[in-house]
mmCIF file of C-alpha atoms in Angstrom:
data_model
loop_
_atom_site.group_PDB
_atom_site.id
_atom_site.type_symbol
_atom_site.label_atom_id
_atom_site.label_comp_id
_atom_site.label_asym_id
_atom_site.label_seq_id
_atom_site.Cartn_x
_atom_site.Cartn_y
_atom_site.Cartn_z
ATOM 1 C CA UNK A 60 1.605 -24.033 5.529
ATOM 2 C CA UNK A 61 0.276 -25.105 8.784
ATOM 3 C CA UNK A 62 1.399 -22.161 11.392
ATOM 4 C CA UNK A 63 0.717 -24.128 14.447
ATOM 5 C CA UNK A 64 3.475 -27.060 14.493
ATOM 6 C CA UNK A 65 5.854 -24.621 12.709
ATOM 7 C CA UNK A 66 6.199 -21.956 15.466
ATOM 8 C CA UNK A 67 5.984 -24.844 18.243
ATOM 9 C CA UNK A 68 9.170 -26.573 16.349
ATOM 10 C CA UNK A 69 10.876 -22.633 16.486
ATOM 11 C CA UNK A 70 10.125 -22.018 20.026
ATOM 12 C CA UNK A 71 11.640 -25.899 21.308
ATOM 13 C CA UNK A 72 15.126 -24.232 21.959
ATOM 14 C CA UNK A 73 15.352 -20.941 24.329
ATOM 15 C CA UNK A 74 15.690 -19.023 20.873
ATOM 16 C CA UNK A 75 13.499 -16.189 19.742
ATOM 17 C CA UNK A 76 11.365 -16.242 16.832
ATOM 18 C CA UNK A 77 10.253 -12.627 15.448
ATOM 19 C CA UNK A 78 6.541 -11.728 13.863
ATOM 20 C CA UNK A 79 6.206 -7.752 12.999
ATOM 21 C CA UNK A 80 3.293 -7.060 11.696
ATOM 22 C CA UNK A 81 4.640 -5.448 8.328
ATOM 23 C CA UNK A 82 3.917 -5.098 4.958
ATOM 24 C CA UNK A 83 4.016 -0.962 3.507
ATOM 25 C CA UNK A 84 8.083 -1.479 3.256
ATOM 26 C CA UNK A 85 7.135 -4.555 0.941
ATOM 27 C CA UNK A 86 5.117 -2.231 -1.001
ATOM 28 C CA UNK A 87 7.509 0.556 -1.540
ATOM 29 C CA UNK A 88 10.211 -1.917 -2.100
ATOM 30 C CA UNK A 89 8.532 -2.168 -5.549
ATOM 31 C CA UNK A 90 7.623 1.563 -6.247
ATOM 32 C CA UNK A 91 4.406 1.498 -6.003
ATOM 33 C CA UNK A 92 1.745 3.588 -3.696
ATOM 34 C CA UNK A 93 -0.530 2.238 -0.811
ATOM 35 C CA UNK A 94 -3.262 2.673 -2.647
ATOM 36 C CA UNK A 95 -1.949 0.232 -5.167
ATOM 37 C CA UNK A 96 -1.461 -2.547 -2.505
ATOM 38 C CA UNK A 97 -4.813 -1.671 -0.808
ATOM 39 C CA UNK A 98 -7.204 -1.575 -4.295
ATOM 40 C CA UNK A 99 -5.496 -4.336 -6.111
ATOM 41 C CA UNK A 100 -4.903 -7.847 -4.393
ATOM 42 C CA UNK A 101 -1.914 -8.909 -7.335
ATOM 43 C CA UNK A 102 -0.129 -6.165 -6.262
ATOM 44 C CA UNK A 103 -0.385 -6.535 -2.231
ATOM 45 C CA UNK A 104 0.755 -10.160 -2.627
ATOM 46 C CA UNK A 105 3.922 -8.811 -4.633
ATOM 47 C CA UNK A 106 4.242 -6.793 -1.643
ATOM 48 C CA UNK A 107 4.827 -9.230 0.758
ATOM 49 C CA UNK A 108 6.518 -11.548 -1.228
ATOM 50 C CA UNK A 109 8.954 -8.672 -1.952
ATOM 51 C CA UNK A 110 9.905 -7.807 1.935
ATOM 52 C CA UNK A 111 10.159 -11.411 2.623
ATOM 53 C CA UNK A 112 12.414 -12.068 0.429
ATOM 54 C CA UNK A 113 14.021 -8.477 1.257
ATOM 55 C CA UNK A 114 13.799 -9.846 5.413
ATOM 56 C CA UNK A 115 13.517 -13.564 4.805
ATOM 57 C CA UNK A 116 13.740 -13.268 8.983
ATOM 58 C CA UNK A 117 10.231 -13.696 10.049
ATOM 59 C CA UNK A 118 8.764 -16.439 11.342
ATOM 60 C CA UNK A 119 5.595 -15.944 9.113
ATOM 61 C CA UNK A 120 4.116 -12.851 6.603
ATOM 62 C CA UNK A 121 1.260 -10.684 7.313
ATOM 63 C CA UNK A 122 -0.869 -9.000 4.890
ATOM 64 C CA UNK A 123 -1.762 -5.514 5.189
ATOM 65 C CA UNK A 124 -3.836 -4.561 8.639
ATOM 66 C CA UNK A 125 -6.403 -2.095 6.531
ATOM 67 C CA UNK A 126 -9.338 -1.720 9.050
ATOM 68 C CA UNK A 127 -11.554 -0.453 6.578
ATOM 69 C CA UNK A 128 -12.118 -3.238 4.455
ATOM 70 C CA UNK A 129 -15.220 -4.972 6.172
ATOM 71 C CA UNK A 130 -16.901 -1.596 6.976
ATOM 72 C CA UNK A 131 -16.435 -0.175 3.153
ATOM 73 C CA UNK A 132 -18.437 -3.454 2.480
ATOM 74 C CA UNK A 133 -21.453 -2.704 4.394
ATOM 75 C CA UNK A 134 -21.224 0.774 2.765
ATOM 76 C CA UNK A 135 -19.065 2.911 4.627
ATOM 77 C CA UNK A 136 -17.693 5.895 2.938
ATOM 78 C CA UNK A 137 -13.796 6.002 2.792
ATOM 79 C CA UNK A 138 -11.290 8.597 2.445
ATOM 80 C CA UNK A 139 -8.294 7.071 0.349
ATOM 81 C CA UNK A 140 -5.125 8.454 -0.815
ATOM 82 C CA UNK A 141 -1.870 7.838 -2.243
ATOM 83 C CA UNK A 142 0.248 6.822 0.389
ATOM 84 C CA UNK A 143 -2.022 6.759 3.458
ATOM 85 C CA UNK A 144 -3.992 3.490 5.299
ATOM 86 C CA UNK A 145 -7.642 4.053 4.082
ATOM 87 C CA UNK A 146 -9.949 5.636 6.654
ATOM 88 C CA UNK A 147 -13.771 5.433 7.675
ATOM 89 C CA UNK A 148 -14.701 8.638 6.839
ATOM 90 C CA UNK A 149 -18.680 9.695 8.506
ATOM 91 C CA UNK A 150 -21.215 7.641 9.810
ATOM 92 C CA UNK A 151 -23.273 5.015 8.410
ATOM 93 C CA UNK A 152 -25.887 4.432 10.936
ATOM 94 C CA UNK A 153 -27.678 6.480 13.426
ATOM 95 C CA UNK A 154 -29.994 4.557 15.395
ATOM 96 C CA UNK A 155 -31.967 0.673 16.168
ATOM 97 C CA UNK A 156 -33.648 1.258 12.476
ATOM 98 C CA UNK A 157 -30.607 1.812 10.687
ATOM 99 C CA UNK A 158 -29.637 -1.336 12.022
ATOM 100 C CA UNK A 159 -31.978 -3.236 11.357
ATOM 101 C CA UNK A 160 -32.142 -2.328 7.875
ATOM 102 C CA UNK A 161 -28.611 -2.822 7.442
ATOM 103 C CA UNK A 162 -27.947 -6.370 5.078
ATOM 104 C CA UNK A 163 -25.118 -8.196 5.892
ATOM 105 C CA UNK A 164 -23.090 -8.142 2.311
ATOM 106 C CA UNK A 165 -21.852 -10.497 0.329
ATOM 107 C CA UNK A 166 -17.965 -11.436 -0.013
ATOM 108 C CA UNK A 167 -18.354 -9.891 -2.953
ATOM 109 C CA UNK A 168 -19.144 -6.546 -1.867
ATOM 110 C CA UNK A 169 -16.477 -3.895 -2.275
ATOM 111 C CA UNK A 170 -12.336 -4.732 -1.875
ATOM 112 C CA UNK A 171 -12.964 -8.112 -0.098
ATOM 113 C CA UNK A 172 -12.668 -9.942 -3.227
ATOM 114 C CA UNK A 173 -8.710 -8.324 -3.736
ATOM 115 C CA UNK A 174 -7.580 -9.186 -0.185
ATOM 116 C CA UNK A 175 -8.588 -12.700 -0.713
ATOM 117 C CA UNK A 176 -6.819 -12.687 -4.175
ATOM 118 C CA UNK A 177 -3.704 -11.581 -1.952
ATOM 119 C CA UNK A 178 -4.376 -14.205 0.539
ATOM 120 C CA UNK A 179 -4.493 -16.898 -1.362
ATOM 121 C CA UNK A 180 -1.946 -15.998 -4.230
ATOM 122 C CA UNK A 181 0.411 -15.415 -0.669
ATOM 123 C CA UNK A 182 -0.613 -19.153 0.349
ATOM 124 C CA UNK A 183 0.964 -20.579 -3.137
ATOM 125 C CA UNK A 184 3.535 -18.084 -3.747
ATOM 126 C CA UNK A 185 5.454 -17.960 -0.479
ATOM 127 C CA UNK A 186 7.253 -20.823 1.412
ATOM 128 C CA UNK A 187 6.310 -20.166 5.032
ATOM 129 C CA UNK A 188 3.220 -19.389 6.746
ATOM 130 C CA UNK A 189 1.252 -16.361 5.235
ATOM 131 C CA UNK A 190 -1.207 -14.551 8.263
ATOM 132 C CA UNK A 191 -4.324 -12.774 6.383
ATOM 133 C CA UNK A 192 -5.931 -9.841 8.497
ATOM 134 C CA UNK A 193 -10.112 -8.764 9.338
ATOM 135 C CA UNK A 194 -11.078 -6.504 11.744
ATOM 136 C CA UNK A 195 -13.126 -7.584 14.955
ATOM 137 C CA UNK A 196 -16.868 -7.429 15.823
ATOM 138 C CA UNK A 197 -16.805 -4.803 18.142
ATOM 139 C CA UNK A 198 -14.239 -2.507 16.166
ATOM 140 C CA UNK A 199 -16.287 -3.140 12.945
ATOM 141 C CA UNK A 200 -19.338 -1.982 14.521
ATOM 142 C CA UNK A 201 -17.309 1.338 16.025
ATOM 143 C CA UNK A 202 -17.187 2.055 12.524
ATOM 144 C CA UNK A 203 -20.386 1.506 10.869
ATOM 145 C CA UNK A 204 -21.933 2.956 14.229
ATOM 146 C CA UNK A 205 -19.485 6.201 14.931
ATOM 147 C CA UNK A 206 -16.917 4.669 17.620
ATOM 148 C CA UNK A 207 -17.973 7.752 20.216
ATOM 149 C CA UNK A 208 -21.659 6.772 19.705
ATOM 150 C CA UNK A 209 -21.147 2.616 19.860
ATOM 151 C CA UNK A 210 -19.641 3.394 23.340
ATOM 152 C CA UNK A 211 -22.557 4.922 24.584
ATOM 153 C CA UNK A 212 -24.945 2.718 22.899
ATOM 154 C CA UNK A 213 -23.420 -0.404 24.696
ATOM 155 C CA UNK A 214 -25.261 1.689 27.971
ATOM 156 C CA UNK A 215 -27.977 3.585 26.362
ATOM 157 C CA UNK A 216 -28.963 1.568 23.824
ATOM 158 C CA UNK A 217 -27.644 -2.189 24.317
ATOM 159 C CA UNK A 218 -30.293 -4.050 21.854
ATOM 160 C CA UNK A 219 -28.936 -1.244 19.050
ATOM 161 C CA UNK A 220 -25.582 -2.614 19.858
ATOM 162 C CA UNK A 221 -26.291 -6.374 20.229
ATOM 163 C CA UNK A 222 -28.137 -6.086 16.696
ATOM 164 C CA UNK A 223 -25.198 -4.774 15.146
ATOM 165 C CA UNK A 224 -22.551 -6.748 16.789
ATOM 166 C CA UNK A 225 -24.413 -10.074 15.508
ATOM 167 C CA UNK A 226 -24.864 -8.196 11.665
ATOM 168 C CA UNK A 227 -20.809 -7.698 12.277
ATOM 169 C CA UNK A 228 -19.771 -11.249 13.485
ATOM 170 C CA UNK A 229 -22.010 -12.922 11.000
ATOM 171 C CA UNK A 230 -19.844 -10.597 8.368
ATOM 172 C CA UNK A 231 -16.565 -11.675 9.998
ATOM 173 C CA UNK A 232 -17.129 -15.061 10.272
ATOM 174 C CA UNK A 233 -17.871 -15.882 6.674
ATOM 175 C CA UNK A 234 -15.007 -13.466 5.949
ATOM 176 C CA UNK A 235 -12.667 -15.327 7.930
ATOM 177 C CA UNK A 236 -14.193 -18.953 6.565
ATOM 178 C CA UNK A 237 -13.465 -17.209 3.058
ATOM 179 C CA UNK A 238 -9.699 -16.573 4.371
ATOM 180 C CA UNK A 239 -9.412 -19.953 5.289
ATOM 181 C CA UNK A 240 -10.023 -21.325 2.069
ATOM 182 C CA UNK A 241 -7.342 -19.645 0.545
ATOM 183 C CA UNK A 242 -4.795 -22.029 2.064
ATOM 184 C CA UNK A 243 -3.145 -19.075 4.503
ATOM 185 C CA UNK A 244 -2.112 -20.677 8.005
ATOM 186 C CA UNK A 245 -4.165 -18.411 10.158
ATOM 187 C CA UNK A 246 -5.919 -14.893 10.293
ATOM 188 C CA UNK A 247 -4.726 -11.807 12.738
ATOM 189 C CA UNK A 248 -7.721 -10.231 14.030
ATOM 190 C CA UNK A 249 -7.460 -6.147 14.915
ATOM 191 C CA UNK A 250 -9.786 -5.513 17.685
ATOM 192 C CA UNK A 251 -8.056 -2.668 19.507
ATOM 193 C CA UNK A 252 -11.669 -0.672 19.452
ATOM 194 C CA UNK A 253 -12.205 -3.478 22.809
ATOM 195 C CA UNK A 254 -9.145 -1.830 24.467
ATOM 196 C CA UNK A 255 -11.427 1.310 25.407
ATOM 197 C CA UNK A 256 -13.974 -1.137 27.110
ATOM 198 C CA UNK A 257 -13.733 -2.646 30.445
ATOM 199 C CA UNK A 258 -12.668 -6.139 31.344
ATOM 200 C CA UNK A 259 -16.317 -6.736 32.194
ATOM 201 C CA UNK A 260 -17.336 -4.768 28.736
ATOM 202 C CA UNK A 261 -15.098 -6.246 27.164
ATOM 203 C CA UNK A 262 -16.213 -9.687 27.575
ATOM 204 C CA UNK A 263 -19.812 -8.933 26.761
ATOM 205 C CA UNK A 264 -19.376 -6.805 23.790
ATOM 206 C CA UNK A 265 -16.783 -8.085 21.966
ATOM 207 C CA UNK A 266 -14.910 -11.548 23.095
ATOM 208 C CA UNK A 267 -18.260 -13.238 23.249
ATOM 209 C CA UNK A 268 -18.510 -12.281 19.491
ATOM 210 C CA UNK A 269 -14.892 -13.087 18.961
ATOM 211 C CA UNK A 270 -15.167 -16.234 20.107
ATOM 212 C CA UNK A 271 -18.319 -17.325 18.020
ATOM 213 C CA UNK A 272 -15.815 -16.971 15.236
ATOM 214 C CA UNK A 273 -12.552 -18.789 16.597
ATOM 215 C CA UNK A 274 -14.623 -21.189 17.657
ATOM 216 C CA UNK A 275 -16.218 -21.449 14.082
ATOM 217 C CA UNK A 276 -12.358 -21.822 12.078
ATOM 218 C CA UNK A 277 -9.739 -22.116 14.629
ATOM 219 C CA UNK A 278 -8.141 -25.473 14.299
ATOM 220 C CA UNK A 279 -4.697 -27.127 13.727
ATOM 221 C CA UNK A 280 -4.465 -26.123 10.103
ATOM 222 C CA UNK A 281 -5.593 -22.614 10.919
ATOM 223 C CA UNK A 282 -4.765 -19.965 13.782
ATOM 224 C CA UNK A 283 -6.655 -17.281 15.130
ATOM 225 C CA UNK A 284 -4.138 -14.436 16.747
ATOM 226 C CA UNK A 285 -6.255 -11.810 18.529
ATOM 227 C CA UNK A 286 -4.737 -8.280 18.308
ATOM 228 C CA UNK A 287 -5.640 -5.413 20.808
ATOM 229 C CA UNK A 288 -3.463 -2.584 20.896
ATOM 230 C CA UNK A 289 -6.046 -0.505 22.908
ATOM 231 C CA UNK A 290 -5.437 -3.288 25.644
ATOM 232 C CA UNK A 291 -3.166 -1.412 28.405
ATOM 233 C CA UNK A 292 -3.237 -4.573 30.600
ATOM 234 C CA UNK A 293 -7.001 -3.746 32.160
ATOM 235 C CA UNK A 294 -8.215 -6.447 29.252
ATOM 236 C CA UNK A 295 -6.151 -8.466 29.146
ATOM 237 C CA UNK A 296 -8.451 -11.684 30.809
ATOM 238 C CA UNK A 297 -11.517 -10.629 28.373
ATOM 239 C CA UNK A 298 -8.796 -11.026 25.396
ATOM 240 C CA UNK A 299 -7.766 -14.778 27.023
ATOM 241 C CA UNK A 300 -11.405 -15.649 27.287
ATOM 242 C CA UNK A 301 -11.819 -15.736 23.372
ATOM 243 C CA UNK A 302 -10.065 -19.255 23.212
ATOM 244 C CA UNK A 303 -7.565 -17.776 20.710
ATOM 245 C CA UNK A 304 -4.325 -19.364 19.812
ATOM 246 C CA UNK A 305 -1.857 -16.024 19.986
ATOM 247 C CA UNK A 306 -2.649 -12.383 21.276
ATOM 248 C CA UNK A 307 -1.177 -9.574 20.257
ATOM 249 C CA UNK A 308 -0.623 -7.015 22.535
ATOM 250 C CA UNK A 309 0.329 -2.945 21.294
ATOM 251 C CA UNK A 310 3.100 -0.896 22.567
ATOM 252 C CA UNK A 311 1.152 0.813 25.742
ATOM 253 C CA UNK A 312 0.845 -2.918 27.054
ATOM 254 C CA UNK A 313 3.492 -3.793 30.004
ATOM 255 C CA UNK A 314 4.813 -7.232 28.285
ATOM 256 C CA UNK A 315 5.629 -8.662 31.440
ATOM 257 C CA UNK A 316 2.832 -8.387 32.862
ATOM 258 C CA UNK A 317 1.127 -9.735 29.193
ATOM 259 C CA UNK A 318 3.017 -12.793 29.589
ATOM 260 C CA UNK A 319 2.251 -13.717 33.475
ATOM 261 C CA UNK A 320 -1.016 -13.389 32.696
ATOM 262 C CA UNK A 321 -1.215 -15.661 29.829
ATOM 263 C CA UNK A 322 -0.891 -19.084 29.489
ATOM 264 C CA UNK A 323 1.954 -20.857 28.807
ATOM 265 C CA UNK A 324 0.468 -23.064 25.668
ATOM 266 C CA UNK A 325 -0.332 -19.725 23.755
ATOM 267 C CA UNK A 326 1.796 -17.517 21.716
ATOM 268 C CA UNK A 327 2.048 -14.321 23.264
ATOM 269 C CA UNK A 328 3.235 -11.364 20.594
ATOM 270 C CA UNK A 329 4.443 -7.456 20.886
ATOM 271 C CA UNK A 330 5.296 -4.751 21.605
ATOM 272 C CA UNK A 331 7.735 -2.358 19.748
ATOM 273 C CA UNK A 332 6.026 0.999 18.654
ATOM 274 C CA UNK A 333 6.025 0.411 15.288
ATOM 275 C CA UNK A 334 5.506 4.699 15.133
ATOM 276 C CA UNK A 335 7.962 5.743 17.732
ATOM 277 C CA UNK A 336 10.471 3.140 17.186
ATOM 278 C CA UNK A 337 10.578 1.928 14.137
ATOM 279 C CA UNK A 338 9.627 5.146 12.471
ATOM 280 C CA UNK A 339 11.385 7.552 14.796
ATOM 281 C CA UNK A 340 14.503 6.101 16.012
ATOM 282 C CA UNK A 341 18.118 5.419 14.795
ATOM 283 C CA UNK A 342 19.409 2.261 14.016
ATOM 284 C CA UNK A 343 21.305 1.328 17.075
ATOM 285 C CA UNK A 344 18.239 2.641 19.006
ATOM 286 C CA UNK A 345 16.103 0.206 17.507
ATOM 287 C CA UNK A 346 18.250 -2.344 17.599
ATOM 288 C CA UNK A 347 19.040 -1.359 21.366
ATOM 289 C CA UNK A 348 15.455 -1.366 22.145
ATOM 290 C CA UNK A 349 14.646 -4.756 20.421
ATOM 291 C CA UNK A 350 17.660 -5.846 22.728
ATOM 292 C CA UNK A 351 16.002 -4.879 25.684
ATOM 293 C CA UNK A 352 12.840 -6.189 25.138
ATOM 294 C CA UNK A 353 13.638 -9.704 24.222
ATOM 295 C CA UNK A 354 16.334 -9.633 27.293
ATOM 296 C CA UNK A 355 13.139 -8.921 29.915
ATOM 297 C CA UNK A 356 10.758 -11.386 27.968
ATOM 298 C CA UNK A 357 13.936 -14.253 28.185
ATOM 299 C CA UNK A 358 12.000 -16.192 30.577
ATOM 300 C CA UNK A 359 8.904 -17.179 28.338
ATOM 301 C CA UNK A 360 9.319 -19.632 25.751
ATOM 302 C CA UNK A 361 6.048 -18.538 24.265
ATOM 303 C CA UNK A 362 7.612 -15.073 23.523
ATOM 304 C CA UNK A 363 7.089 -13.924 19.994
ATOM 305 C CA UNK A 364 8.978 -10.496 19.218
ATOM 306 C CA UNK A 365 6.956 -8.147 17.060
ATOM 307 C CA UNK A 366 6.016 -4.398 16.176
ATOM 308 C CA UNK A 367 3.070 -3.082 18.393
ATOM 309 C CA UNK A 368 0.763 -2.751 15.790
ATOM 310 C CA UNK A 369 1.606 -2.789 11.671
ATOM 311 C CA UNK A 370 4.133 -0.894 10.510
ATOM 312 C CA UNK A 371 3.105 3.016 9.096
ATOM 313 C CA UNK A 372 4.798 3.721 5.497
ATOM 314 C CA UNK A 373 7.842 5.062 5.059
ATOM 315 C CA UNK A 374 9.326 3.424 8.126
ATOM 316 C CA UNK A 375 13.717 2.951 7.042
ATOM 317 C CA UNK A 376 14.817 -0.258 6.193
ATOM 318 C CA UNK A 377 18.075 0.513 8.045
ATOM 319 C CA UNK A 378 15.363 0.223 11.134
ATOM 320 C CA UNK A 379 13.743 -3.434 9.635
ATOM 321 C CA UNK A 380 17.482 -4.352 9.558
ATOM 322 C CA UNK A 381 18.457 -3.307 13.131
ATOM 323 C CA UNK A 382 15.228 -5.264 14.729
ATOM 324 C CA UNK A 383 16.292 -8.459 12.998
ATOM 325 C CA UNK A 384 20.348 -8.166 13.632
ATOM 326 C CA UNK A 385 19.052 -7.932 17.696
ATOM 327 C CA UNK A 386 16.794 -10.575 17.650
ATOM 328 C CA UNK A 387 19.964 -12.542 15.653
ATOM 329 C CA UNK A 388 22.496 -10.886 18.141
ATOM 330 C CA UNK A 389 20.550 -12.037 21.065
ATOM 331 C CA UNK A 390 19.962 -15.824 19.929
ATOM 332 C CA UNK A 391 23.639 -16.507 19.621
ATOM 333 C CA UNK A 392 23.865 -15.883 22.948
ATOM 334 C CA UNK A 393 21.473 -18.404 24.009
#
């Protein structure tokens, strides 16, 4: 289902639509374990298809936001366990050589085949617009590379990091070309690795890359939303400069300040701690804080209320509830 024309026909009144980026409750919903969702892709599209129809609410489903998936590919060792997001565990390369040794792997290579199972039994299974997930150039390369080390490469060593940033995007795009063909309406794309980077770093080490790729699948059947939750603000025009339709921004982002920034013709998305709030809070502090956010947002009509990043497991449904019952609470009153 084509994502583009379906938010723009939510967003003609001054109503908000929501977005969290959420899928663990989905997965607990039916008893199984993380690892489950994250190994097998039949099982991660029963997860979202279970918390939609659990919070039918959302404008459009995400699948899970594993950032490991693209470097276990390239060989990255992960640490996995039963109820935890996978991890990069070590370092893969250690220098220009390693590099440029390093083969760019096939779509075949580790878990990439299950997460495009999930994508595309997601496309035919449920009856709005399904969002698939890949990691980002630069954060890829953070964790092939050692994310300490990539940041001082970009200064000590910028061919080392140029060499791996075009292994990654190659990687990416064909990833994301591979997403597209399942029939999902778009692809968020986790960079918050960027966040720690200047504007002007920014720009040359990971939206240039970035934008290869939206350039490459972004069209009207098929949405790029760029995700930084490193972003604090200081970004924010290296984030715009990717040509993406939406940006995501996490919780340490002033939204405000998101939205003047951005145009008005893209979708702007954020920024409830999906940790602090929704894992931390009460009820009628979530719902309170939902409240407040969309009531200093009410001026942009390209407002899209969502989590700051996904959602951790274990986070209560009385919570999921609460964020939805605002957003409802608050449209009435428009």
């Amino acid at each position: 289902m084509e994502l583009s024309q379906y938010i723009k026909d939510k967003l003609v009144s001054e109503k908000r639509v929501a977005m969290p980026i959420m899928t663990h409750p989905g997965i607990e919903l039916l008893g199984k374990r993380v690892l489950d969702a994250v190994t097998n892709g039949e099982i991660h599209y029963h997860a979202i298809r279970a918390l939609n129809e659990c919070f039918p609410q959302s404008v459009a489903c995400t699948t899970i936001m594993d950032l490991t998936v693209e470097a276990e590919a390239f060989g990255a060792q992960l640490s996995m366990s039963s109820n935890e997001v996978p991890s990069v565990s070590g370092r893969l390369l250690a220098g220009y050589a390693d590099v440029e040794a390093l083969q760019v792997p096939s779509l075949e290579s580790g878990r990439v085949p299950q997460y495009l199972q999930a994508d595309r039994l997601a496309s035919k299974g449920i009856d709005k617009p399904v969002l698939a997930g890949c990691i980002g150039p630069y954060s890829l390369a953070g964790r092939l590379y050692d994310m300490t080390e990539i940041m001082m490469a970009i200064y000590t060593e910028p061919e080392t990091a140029r060499l791996l940033l075009e292994k990654c995007t190659e990687f990416i795009l064909r990833y994301c070309l591979a997403i597209k063909e399942t029939g999902v309406a778009g692809v968020i794309m986790a960079e918050p690795a960027a966040g720690l980077l200047s504007n002007e770093d920014c720009l040359q080490y990971s939206s240039v890359y970035v934008k290869r790729i939206i350039d490459a699948v972004q069209d009207d059947s098929f949405t790029v939303i760029l995700h930084n939750c490193g972003n604090t603000g200081h970004c924010t025009p290296a984030m715009l400069a990717t040509g993406a339709q939406g940006y995501h921004f996490g919780n340490k982002a002033d939204m405000l300040a998101a939205l003047r920034e951005c145009p008005s013709d893209v979708w702007v998305m954020g920024n409830l701690d999906p940790v602090g709030v929704f894992g931390m809070l009460t009820p009628e502090e979530v719902f309170a804080q939902t409240e407040e956010l969309l009531s200093r947002t009410g001026g942009y009509a390209n407002f899209i209320v969502s989590t700051g990043c996904d959602t951790p497991p274990e986070v209560p449904f009385d919570n999921i509830q609460a964020f939805y019952l605002a957003v409802e609470k608050y449209n009435k009153g428009r």
